[in-house]
Short mmCIF file of C-alpha atoms in Angstrom, two decimals:
data_model
loop_
_atom_site.label_atom_id
_atom_site.label_comp_id
_atom_site.label_asym_id
_atom_site.label_seq_id
_atom_site.Cartn_x
_atom_site.Cartn_y
_atom_site.Cartn_z
CA MET A 740 -23.49 8.73 32.85
CA LEU A 741 -25.49 8.59 36.07
CA THR A 742 -28.44 10.92 35.67
CA GLY A 743 -30.33 10.50 38.94
CA GLY A 744 -29.46 9.75 42.54
CA THR A 745 -29.59 11.60 45.82
CA ASP A 746 -27.42 14.58 46.66
CA LEU A 747 -25.30 12.29 48.82
CA GLU A 748 -24.80 9.85 45.94
CA ASN A 749 -23.94 12.65 43.54
CA ARG A 750 -21.42 14.13 45.97
CA ALA A 751 -19.84 10.70 46.40
CA ARG A 752 -19.65 10.38 42.62
CA LYS A 753 -18.00 13.79 42.32
CA LYS A 754 -15.44 12.80 44.94
CA LYS A 755 -14.54 9.65 43.01
CA ILE A 756 -14.24 11.53 39.72
CA SER A 757 -12.11 14.20 41.34
CA ALA A 758 -9.91 11.61 43.05
CA ALA A 759 -9.45 9.79 39.74
CA TYR A 760 -8.45 13.04 38.04
CA ARG A 761 -5.82 13.85 40.69
CA TYR A 762 -4.57 10.29 40.87
CA CYS A 763 -4.10 9.98 37.12
CA PHE A 764 -2.79 13.47 36.38
CA SER A 765 -0.13 13.16 39.08
CA GLY A 766 0.66 9.62 37.91
CA LEU A 767 0.93 10.87 34.35
CA VAL A 768 3.48 13.51 35.36
CA LEU A 769 5.58 10.98 37.29
CA GLN A 770 5.49 8.41 34.49
CA LEU A 771 6.22 11.10 31.89
CA TRP A 772 9.34 12.07 33.84
CA LEU A 773 10.58 8.46 33.83
CA TYR A 774 9.74 8.00 30.16
CA CYS A 775 11.52 11.18 29.03
CA GLU A 776 14.51 10.49 31.25
CA GLU A 777 14.86 7.03 29.68
CA ARG A 778 14.52 8.51 26.21
CA LEU A 779 17.37 10.93 26.82
CA VAL A 780 19.78 8.91 28.94
CA GLY A 781 18.77 5.29 28.22
CA GLN A 782 21.08 2.93 26.38
CA ARG A 783 18.56 1.30 24.03
CA ASP A 784 17.82 2.65 20.57
CA ILE A 785 14.09 2.36 20.10
CA SER A 786 12.53 1.37 16.78
CA ARG A 787 10.83 3.73 14.35
CA GLU A 788 7.43 2.42 15.40
CA GLU A 789 8.17 2.91 19.09
CA LEU A 790 9.48 6.40 18.43
CA ALA A 791 6.36 7.26 16.40
CA VAL A 792 4.10 6.00 19.21
CA GLY A 793 5.96 8.10 21.78
CA GLN A 794 5.87 11.20 19.59
CA GLU A 795 2.15 10.77 19.00
CA LEU A 796 1.50 10.57 22.74
CA THR A 797 3.59 13.63 23.59
CA GLY A 798 1.89 15.51 20.76
CA ILE A 799 -1.55 14.66 22.14
CA LEU A 800 -0.48 15.66 25.64
CA GLN A 801 0.91 18.94 24.32
CA ALA A 802 -2.39 19.66 22.57
CA PHE A 803 -4.28 18.90 25.78
CA LEU A 804 -2.08 21.22 27.85
CA GLU A 805 -2.44 24.04 25.34
CA ARG A 806 -6.22 23.56 25.29
CA GLY A 807 -6.41 24.10 29.04
CA ASP A 808 -9.94 24.50 30.39
CA GLU A 809 -11.46 26.06 27.32
CA ALA A 810 -13.52 22.95 26.59
CA GLN A 811 -15.45 21.07 29.25
CA GLY A 812 -17.29 17.75 29.69
CA ALA A 813 -18.68 16.26 26.51
CA GLU A 814 -16.83 18.83 24.38
CA VAL A 815 -13.50 17.47 25.63
CA GLN A 816 -14.55 13.90 24.86
CA GLU A 817 -15.38 14.99 21.31
CA SER A 818 -12.12 16.84 20.84
CA GLN A 819 -9.62 15.86 18.20
CA ALA A 820 -6.96 15.20 20.81
CA PHE A 821 -9.18 12.71 22.63
CA GLU A 822 -9.97 10.88 19.40
CA ARG A 823 -6.26 10.72 18.61
CA LEU A 824 -5.65 9.26 22.06
CA LYS A 825 -8.26 6.54 21.51
CA SER A 826 -6.71 5.67 18.16
CA LEU A 827 -3.24 5.56 19.71
CA ARG A 828 -4.44 3.23 22.44
CA ASP A 829 -5.83 0.82 19.85
CA ARG A 830 -2.55 1.01 17.97
CA ILE A 831 -0.54 0.14 21.09
CA ILE A 832 -2.83 -2.78 21.89
CA GLY A 833 -2.23 -4.09 18.37
CA ARG A 834 1.55 -3.88 18.84
CA VAL A 835 1.33 -5.65 22.19
CA GLU A 836 -0.71 -8.45 20.64
CA ILE A 837 2.15 -9.00 18.19
CA LEU A 838 4.74 -8.95 20.99
CA THR A 839 2.63 -11.39 23.02
CA ALA A 840 2.64 -13.74 20.04
CA PHE A 841 6.44 -13.59 19.96
CA SER A 842 6.48 -14.32 23.69
CA ASP A 843 4.32 -17.42 23.20
CA CYS A 844 6.60 -18.64 20.41
CA PHE A 845 9.78 -18.03 22.40
CA GLN A 846 8.35 -19.95 25.38
CA ILE A 847 7.78 -22.98 23.18
CA TYR A 848 11.28 -22.90 21.75
CA GLU A 849 12.76 -22.33 25.21
CA TYR A 850 11.11 -25.60 26.25
CA VAL A 851 12.81 -27.31 23.30
CA LEU A 852 16.24 -25.76 23.90
CA ASN A 853 16.18 -26.63 27.60
CA ARG A 854 15.63 -30.27 26.67
CA VAL A 855 18.45 -30.56 24.15
CA GLU A 856 20.91 -28.64 26.33
CA ARG A 857 22.16 -31.74 28.12
CA ARG A 858 23.47 -33.13 24.86
CA PHE A 859 26.14 -30.43 24.94
CA VAL A 860 26.38 -29.22 28.55
CA THR A 861 27.43 -31.38 31.49
CA LEU A 862 25.46 -30.54 34.62
CA ASP A 863 25.24 -32.06 38.08
CA ASP A 864 23.14 -35.19 38.35
CA SER A 865 19.74 -34.85 39.96
CA ARG A 866 19.62 -35.43 43.71
CA TYR A 867 16.19 -37.05 43.29
CA THR A 868 14.75 -40.11 41.63
CA PRO A 869 11.53 -39.45 39.65
CA GLU A 870 9.53 -40.97 42.53
CA GLU A 871 11.24 -38.78 45.14
CA LEU A 872 10.86 -35.65 43.05
CA ALA A 873 7.16 -36.30 42.42
CA SER A 874 6.61 -36.85 46.15
CA SER A 875 8.52 -33.68 47.12
CA LEU A 876 6.65 -31.54 44.60
CA VAL A 877 3.26 -32.76 45.81
CA GLU A 878 4.27 -32.37 49.45
CA THR A 879 5.36 -28.77 48.83
CA MET A 880 2.17 -28.03 46.91
CA ALA A 881 0.05 -29.43 49.74
CA ALA A 882 1.79 -27.09 52.20
CA MET A 883 0.46 -24.04 50.37
CA GLY A 884 -2.49 -22.47 52.12
CA ASP A 885 -3.83 -20.59 49.12
CA GLY A 886 -5.77 -22.57 46.50
CA VAL A 887 -4.91 -20.18 43.69
CA GLN A 888 -1.23 -20.47 44.57
CA ARG A 889 -1.46 -24.27 44.59
CA ASN A 890 -3.16 -24.30 41.22
CA GLY A 891 -0.53 -21.99 39.74
CA PHE A 892 2.30 -24.15 41.08
CA LEU A 893 0.66 -27.27 39.66
CA LYS A 894 0.33 -25.64 36.23
CA ASP A 895 4.01 -24.70 36.35
CA ILE A 896 4.89 -28.31 37.17
CA VAL A 897 2.77 -29.70 34.34
CA SER A 898 4.31 -27.23 31.87
CA GLN A 899 7.81 -28.65 32.52
CA LEU A 900 7.02 -32.36 32.36
CA PRO A 901 8.15 -34.41 29.34
CA VAL A 902 5.35 -35.19 26.92
CA ARG A 903 5.10 -38.65 25.35
CA PHE A 904 1.49 -38.67 24.20
CA THR A 905 0.34 -39.83 20.81
CA LYS A 906 -1.69 -37.22 18.96
CA LYS A 907 -4.80 -39.33 19.48
CA LYS A 908 -4.32 -39.42 23.25
CA PHE A 909 -3.50 -35.70 23.32
CA TYR A 910 -6.68 -34.83 21.42
CA ALA A 911 -8.72 -37.04 23.75
CA MET A 912 -7.24 -35.21 26.73
CA VAL A 913 -8.05 -31.81 25.20
CA THR A 914 -11.65 -32.85 24.54
CA GLU A 915 -12.08 -34.28 28.03
CA ARG A 916 -10.65 -31.20 29.74
CA LEU A 917 -12.81 -28.82 27.69
CA THR A 918 -15.97 -30.56 28.86
CA THR A 919 -15.46 -28.84 32.23
CA TYR A 920 -16.73 -25.69 30.46
CA VAL A 921 -20.14 -27.21 29.71
CA GLY A 922 -22.82 -24.85 31.02
CA LEU A 923 -20.65 -21.74 30.85
CA ASN A 924 -21.05 -18.74 28.56
CA ARG A 925 -20.15 -19.52 24.94
CA GLY A 926 -18.45 -16.18 24.45
CA GLY A 927 -16.09 -16.82 27.35
CA VAL A 928 -15.21 -20.29 26.03
CA GLU A 929 -14.53 -18.89 22.55
CA ASP A 930 -12.24 -16.23 24.04
CA TYR A 931 -10.37 -18.93 25.95
CA LEU A 932 -9.94 -21.08 22.84
CA SER A 933 -8.71 -18.06 20.90
CA MET A 934 -6.08 -17.47 23.60
CA LEU A 935 -5.15 -21.16 23.49
CA ARG A 936 -4.69 -21.09 19.71
CA GLY A 937 -2.39 -18.09 20.00
CA SER A 938 -0.28 -19.58 22.79
CA ALA A 939 0.12 -22.79 20.78
CA MET A 940 1.28 -20.94 17.62
CA VAL A 941 -1.82 -22.09 15.72
CA SER A 942 -3.20 -18.59 15.22
CA LEU A 943 -0.66 -15.78 15.03
CA PRO A 944 -1.43 -12.11 14.32
CA GLU A 945 -0.53 -10.38 11.08
CA GLY A 946 2.40 -8.00 11.11
CA MET A 947 4.91 -10.08 13.06
CA GLU A 948 7.42 -9.71 10.23
CA GLY A 949 7.36 -5.95 10.89
CA GLU A 950 9.36 -6.61 14.07
CA GLU A 951 12.42 -7.47 12.01
CA GLU A 952 14.89 -8.32 14.80
CA LEU A 953 12.41 -10.46 16.70
CA PHE A 954 11.28 -12.13 13.51
CA SER A 955 14.88 -12.94 12.62
CA SER A 956 15.49 -14.53 16.04
CA LEU A 957 12.30 -16.57 15.72
CA ALA A 958 13.22 -17.65 12.18
CA CYS A 959 16.51 -19.09 13.46
CA LEU A 960 14.59 -21.15 16.04
CA ARG A 961 11.99 -22.29 13.52
CA GLN A 962 14.54 -23.48 10.96
CA ALA A 963 16.67 -25.57 13.32
CA ASP A 964 16.80 -29.36 12.95
CA TYR A 965 16.43 -30.28 16.62
CA ARG A 966 16.72 -34.01 16.05
CA ASN A 967 20.20 -33.67 14.52
CA LEU A 968 21.26 -30.45 16.23
CA ASP A 969 25.01 -30.16 16.87
CA ARG A 970 26.74 -27.94 19.42
CA GLU A 971 27.26 -25.11 16.95
CA GLY A 972 23.61 -25.19 15.96
CA TYR A 973 22.51 -25.31 19.59
CA GLU A 974 24.66 -22.32 20.52
CA ARG A 975 23.34 -20.39 17.54
CA CYS A 976 19.74 -21.13 18.56
CA ARG A 977 20.41 -20.31 22.21
CA ALA A 978 22.01 -16.99 21.24
CA SER A 979 19.03 -16.13 19.02
CA PHE A 980 16.65 -17.04 21.82
CA GLU A 981 18.51 -14.95 24.42
CA GLU A 982 18.80 -11.93 22.13
CA GLY A 983 15.17 -12.17 21.10
CA SER A 984 13.94 -12.60 24.68
CA MET A 985 15.95 -9.61 25.91
CA LEU A 986 14.70 -7.40 23.08
CA LEU A 987 11.14 -8.59 23.64
CA THR A 988 11.32 -7.66 27.32
CA GLU A 989 12.62 -4.19 26.45
CA LYS A 990 9.86 -3.64 23.93
CA MET A 991 7.14 -4.84 26.29
CA ASP A 992 8.48 -2.57 29.04
CA TYR A 993 8.44 0.36 26.60
CA TYR A 994 4.85 -0.18 25.51
CA LEU A 995 3.73 -0.76 29.09
CA SER A 996 5.29 2.58 30.06
CA VAL A 997 3.55 4.37 27.22
CA GLU A 998 0.25 2.60 27.85
CA GLN A 999 0.27 3.66 31.49
CA MET A 1000 0.55 7.28 30.36
CA VAL A 1001 -2.14 6.77 27.73
CA ASN A 1002 -4.52 5.31 30.33
CA ASP A 1003 -3.81 8.11 32.80
CA LEU A 1004 -4.38 10.77 30.15
CA TYR A 1005 -7.54 8.96 29.03
CA VAL A 1006 -8.90 9.21 32.59
CA VAL A 1007 -7.94 12.88 32.75
CA PHE A 1008 -9.90 13.51 29.54
CA LEU A 1009 -12.90 11.61 30.93
CA THR A 1010 -12.99 13.35 34.30
CA GLN A 1011 -11.75 16.90 33.79
CA GLY A 1012 -15.19 18.26 32.94
CA GLU A 1013 -16.68 17.20 36.28
CA ARG A 1014 -13.76 17.15 38.68
CA MET A 1015 -13.40 19.34 41.71
CA THR A 1016 -9.70 20.14 42.02
CA ASP A 1017 -7.70 22.85 43.71
CA ALA A 1018 -6.76 25.34 40.99
CA LEU A 1019 -3.19 25.69 42.27
CA LYS A 1020 -2.67 21.93 42.30
CA ASP A 1021 -4.14 21.62 38.83
CA MET A 1022 -1.80 24.33 37.54
CA ARG A 1023 1.17 22.45 39.03
CA PHE A 1024 0.13 19.31 37.14
CA ARG A 1025 -0.04 21.19 33.86
CA THR A 1026 3.11 23.24 34.40
CA SER A 1027 5.11 20.17 35.42
CA ALA A 1028 4.01 18.19 32.38
CA ALA A 1029 4.76 21.12 30.08
CA ARG A 1030 8.27 21.58 31.50
CA ILE A 1031 9.06 17.86 31.13
CA LEU A 1032 7.94 17.93 27.50
CA GLU A 1033 10.04 21.02 26.91
CA ALA A 1034 13.11 19.33 28.40
CA LEU A 1035 12.55 16.33 26.13
CA GLU A 1036 12.21 18.50 23.05
CA GLN A 1037 15.38 20.42 23.93
CA GLU A 1038 17.22 17.20 24.89
CA ASN A 1039 18.02 18.79 28.23
CA ARG A 1040 19.53 15.88 30.16
CA GLU A 1041 20.49 18.05 33.11
CA PHE A 1042 16.83 18.75 33.80
CA PHE A 1043 16.27 15.10 34.74
CA GLU A 1044 19.06 15.20 37.30
CA LYS A 1045 16.94 17.54 39.46
CA GLU A 1046 14.56 15.08 41.05
CA GLU A 1047 13.46 17.70 43.58
CA PHE A 1048 11.36 19.03 40.72
CA LEU A 1049 8.83 16.28 41.53
CA ILE A 1050 8.65 16.88 45.29
CA HIS A 1051 5.29 18.61 44.98
CA MET A 1052 3.85 15.38 43.48
CA GLU A 1053 4.63 13.33 46.56
CA GLY A 1054 1.64 11.90 48.40
CA ILE A 1055 -1.00 12.93 45.84
CA GLN A 1056 -1.54 9.45 44.43
CA GLU A 1057 -1.44 7.85 47.87
CA ALA A 1058 -4.07 10.26 49.16
CA ALA A 1059 -6.47 9.42 46.32
CA MET A 1060 -5.66 5.72 45.93
CA ASN A 1061 -8.18 4.17 48.31
CA LEU A 1062 -11.12 6.06 46.86
CA VAL A 1063 -10.04 5.39 43.28
CA MET A 1064 -9.33 1.70 43.74
CA ALA A 1065 -12.60 1.10 45.60
CA GLY A 1066 -14.34 1.21 42.22
CA SER A 1067 -17.85 2.38 41.46
CA GLY A 1068 -20.83 0.65 42.98
CA GLU A 1069 -23.40 2.07 40.59
CA ARG A 1070 -23.66 1.83 36.82
CA ASP A 1071 -21.92 4.97 35.58
CA GLU A 1072 -20.49 5.49 32.10
CA ILE A 1073 -17.47 7.52 33.17
CA LEU A 1074 -16.60 5.65 36.36
CA ASP A 1075 -17.00 2.28 34.61
CA LYS A 1076 -14.37 3.35 32.08
CA VAL A 1077 -12.14 4.69 34.83
CA ASP A 1078 -12.35 1.32 36.59
CA ARG A 1079 -11.32 -0.47 33.42
CA LEU A 1080 -8.42 1.88 32.72
CA LEU A 1081 -7.08 1.52 36.26
CA SER A 1082 -7.82 -2.19 36.69
CA GLY A 1083 -4.19 -3.26 36.30
CA SER A 1084 -5.00 -4.94 32.99
CA HIS A 1085 -3.44 -2.06 31.09
CA PHE A 1086 -4.53 -3.21 27.64
CA MET A 1087 -8.13 -4.02 28.49
CA SER A 1088 -10.84 -2.63 26.23
CA VAL A 1089 -12.34 0.58 27.59
CA GLU A 1090 -15.78 -0.27 26.22
CA PRO A 1091 -17.67 -3.14 27.84
CA GLU A 1092 -17.98 -6.12 25.54
CA ALA A 1093 -21.37 -7.22 24.33
CA VAL A 1094 -22.73 -9.98 26.54
CA ARG A 1095 -22.98 -13.33 24.75
CA ASP A 1096 -25.01 -15.32 27.24
CA GLU A 1097 -25.83 -18.43 25.18
CA GLU A 1098 -24.90 -21.53 27.16
CA ALA A 1099 -22.17 -23.88 25.99
CA ASP A 1100 -23.77 -27.33 25.89
CA ARG A 1101 -21.90 -30.63 25.45
CA GLY A 1102 -22.52 -30.84 21.71
CA TRP A 1103 -21.18 -27.32 21.14
CA ILE A 1104 -18.11 -27.98 23.30
CA ASP A 1105 -17.37 -31.21 21.43
CA GLN A 1106 -17.60 -29.35 18.11
CA LYS A 1107 -15.23 -26.62 19.31
CA ALA A 1108 -12.84 -29.29 20.60
CA ARG A 1109 -12.85 -31.01 17.19
CA GLU A 1110 -12.12 -27.70 15.45
CA PHE A 1111 -9.26 -26.95 17.84
CA CYS A 1112 -7.75 -30.42 17.39
CA GLN A 1113 -7.98 -30.06 13.60
CA ASP A 1114 -6.03 -26.81 13.87
CA MET A 1115 -3.46 -28.50 16.08
CA ASP A 1116 -3.17 -31.34 13.58
CA GLY A 1117 -2.26 -28.85 10.88
CA LEU A 1118 0.46 -27.37 13.10
CA PHE A 1119 1.90 -30.76 14.07
CA GLY A 1120 2.30 -31.65 10.42
CA ASN A 1121 4.65 -28.71 9.89
CA VAL A 1122 6.92 -28.68 12.95
CA PRO A 1123 9.61 -31.06 14.29
CA LYS A 1124 8.57 -33.62 16.90
CA ALA A 1125 10.45 -31.72 19.63
CA VAL A 1126 8.43 -28.59 18.90
CA ALA A 1127 5.17 -30.56 18.74
CA ARG A 1128 5.89 -31.93 22.21
CA ALA A 1129 6.62 -28.44 23.50
CA VAL A 1130 3.30 -27.23 22.11
CA MET A 1131 1.48 -30.15 23.72
CA ALA A 1132 3.09 -29.33 27.08
CA LYS A 1133 2.03 -25.70 26.80
CA VAL A 1134 -1.55 -26.57 25.87
CA ILE A 1135 -1.89 -29.20 28.61
CA SER A 1136 -0.67 -26.75 31.27
CA SER A 1137 -3.22 -24.19 30.03
CA LEU A 1138 -6.18 -26.59 30.13
CA PRO A 1139 -8.34 -27.03 33.24
CA LEU A 1140 -6.68 -29.38 35.73
CA VAL A 1141 -8.87 -32.39 36.59
CA PHE A 1142 -6.81 -34.34 39.12
CA ARG A 1143 -8.98 -35.94 41.80
CA ASP A 1144 -6.41 -35.85 44.61
CA SER A 1145 -2.73 -35.44 45.41
CA MET A 1146 -2.02 -39.12 44.82
CA GLU A 1147 -3.19 -38.76 41.22
CA VAL A 1148 -1.00 -35.68 40.78
CA GLU A 1149 2.02 -37.55 42.14
CA GLU A 1150 1.38 -40.50 39.84
CA TYR A 1151 1.04 -38.18 36.82
CA ILE A 1152 4.40 -36.51 37.56
CA ARG A 1153 6.19 -39.81 38.19
CA SER A 1154 4.71 -41.46 35.11
CA SER A 1155 5.64 -38.50 32.87
CA LEU A 1156 9.26 -38.67 34.02
CA ASP A 1157 9.52 -42.46 33.88
CA SER A 1158 8.04 -42.67 30.38
CA CYS A 1159 10.68 -40.32 28.93
CA THR A 1160 13.44 -42.51 27.49
CA ASP A 1161 15.48 -39.54 26.23
CA PHE A 1162 18.04 -39.13 29.02
CA ALA A 1163 18.92 -35.52 28.14
CA GLU A 1164 15.27 -34.45 28.08
CA ARG A 1165 14.34 -36.23 31.30
CA GLU A 1166 17.31 -34.84 33.19
CA ALA A 1167 16.59 -31.34 31.90
CA SER A 1168 12.95 -31.62 32.98
CA MET A 1169 13.96 -32.85 36.43
CA GLU A 1170 16.46 -30.03 36.80
CA LEU A 1171 13.81 -27.45 35.95
CA LEU A 1172 11.34 -29.06 38.34
CA GLU A 1173 13.95 -29.09 41.12
CA SER A 1174 14.53 -25.39 40.53
CA GLN A 1175 10.80 -24.74 40.87
CA LEU A 1176 10.75 -26.86 44.02
CA ARG A 1177 13.58 -24.89 45.63
CA GLU A 1178 12.02 -21.56 44.76
CA GLN A 1179 8.62 -22.58 46.08
CA ARG A 1180 10.06 -23.94 49.30
CA LEU A 1181 11.86 -20.67 49.86
CA MET A 1182 8.56 -18.85 49.34
CA ASN A 1183 6.85 -21.25 51.75
CA HIS A 1184 9.74 -20.88 54.26
CA VAL A 1185 10.22 -24.65 54.16
CA LEU A 1186 13.73 -26.01 54.60
CA VAL A 1187 15.03 -28.14 51.71
#
């Protein structure tokens, strides 16, 4: 916590803390309304784990509302309810890590399914040759004014290209691309490699089997013989993929909704001891939250048909937003945590990570590259060739891009398409690339 500073600085700090309290308490009430409404009138049956997470959150919120203003400042932070909230947040982050692993796996198998689809489904022929498509993609990319946008579009292109590398060439590419991190912080490079292992299915979290429906869908995809897949097998895999993807989206949306409330309540706990808030407005926050919880407990669906109940919340977040989102300029324990909780990265750690400032030299990078390639080698020995190629495509698109100019990009795209002798796979890749091209041209307001 900031202990010094001028009166002006301290008043500015109080204003930010108070704005954060209002912003998050009003946001909590609004999100709680949506969450409870979905619980009562939604069509999806949530799992036992999801239900337990929701019940834990509403129980913590109920305890907070009953506590009122009896405890202040540090006493609130030490309260049992606050500790329960911290534990719940860690629990949610753990569940989301598992769901993210499923997402990575499904993306890889989607790549595979898209490339065997043409064996069984007749689609329109491509309007482009590989040369024409490569030229059009590069031309559209060059028209983008934003460098970040261009880089993102290029990564999307690379992720859809057919892969015909030998393992040796793939490992050489990985090692070469990783050398761009020489001189950077070792901790950051290790975090990146950990992410890369997860996205490539090399390192998956424990507990995935606990998500029984998702695990069943993934098992169907894992067990398929893609080289000899018939129509019935393809349709079974596609159905498993679609069902799993839909369920995964629903689960991620659920945990995001709960995490937003957790983060808002976390900020309220952090700031309530020092905030300056109108007593009447504060009472409205508490009364509104209590009534919503009561309606949920009583399964009062009619309550959520009266949206005028939330009229008094209108404009509160907007009024505080600029001050809250401006962040804190000075090192401050509470405001630093508020910034993290409201950063938009909902599952970010609240506590700052220890700085690991040792530099990544070439020898260290080469060693890490060898370890990563050894892990990949173990994976490739246990998956079909079609899946190995999908993994390679995903890794390549996640590595730093080292093209010197647009001509080299165009040649890479054309060569990737020309080298693919599997007609169904090449046509599928071109179709997906054409779809990306159309979408990007629409975004760029360029006529096809």
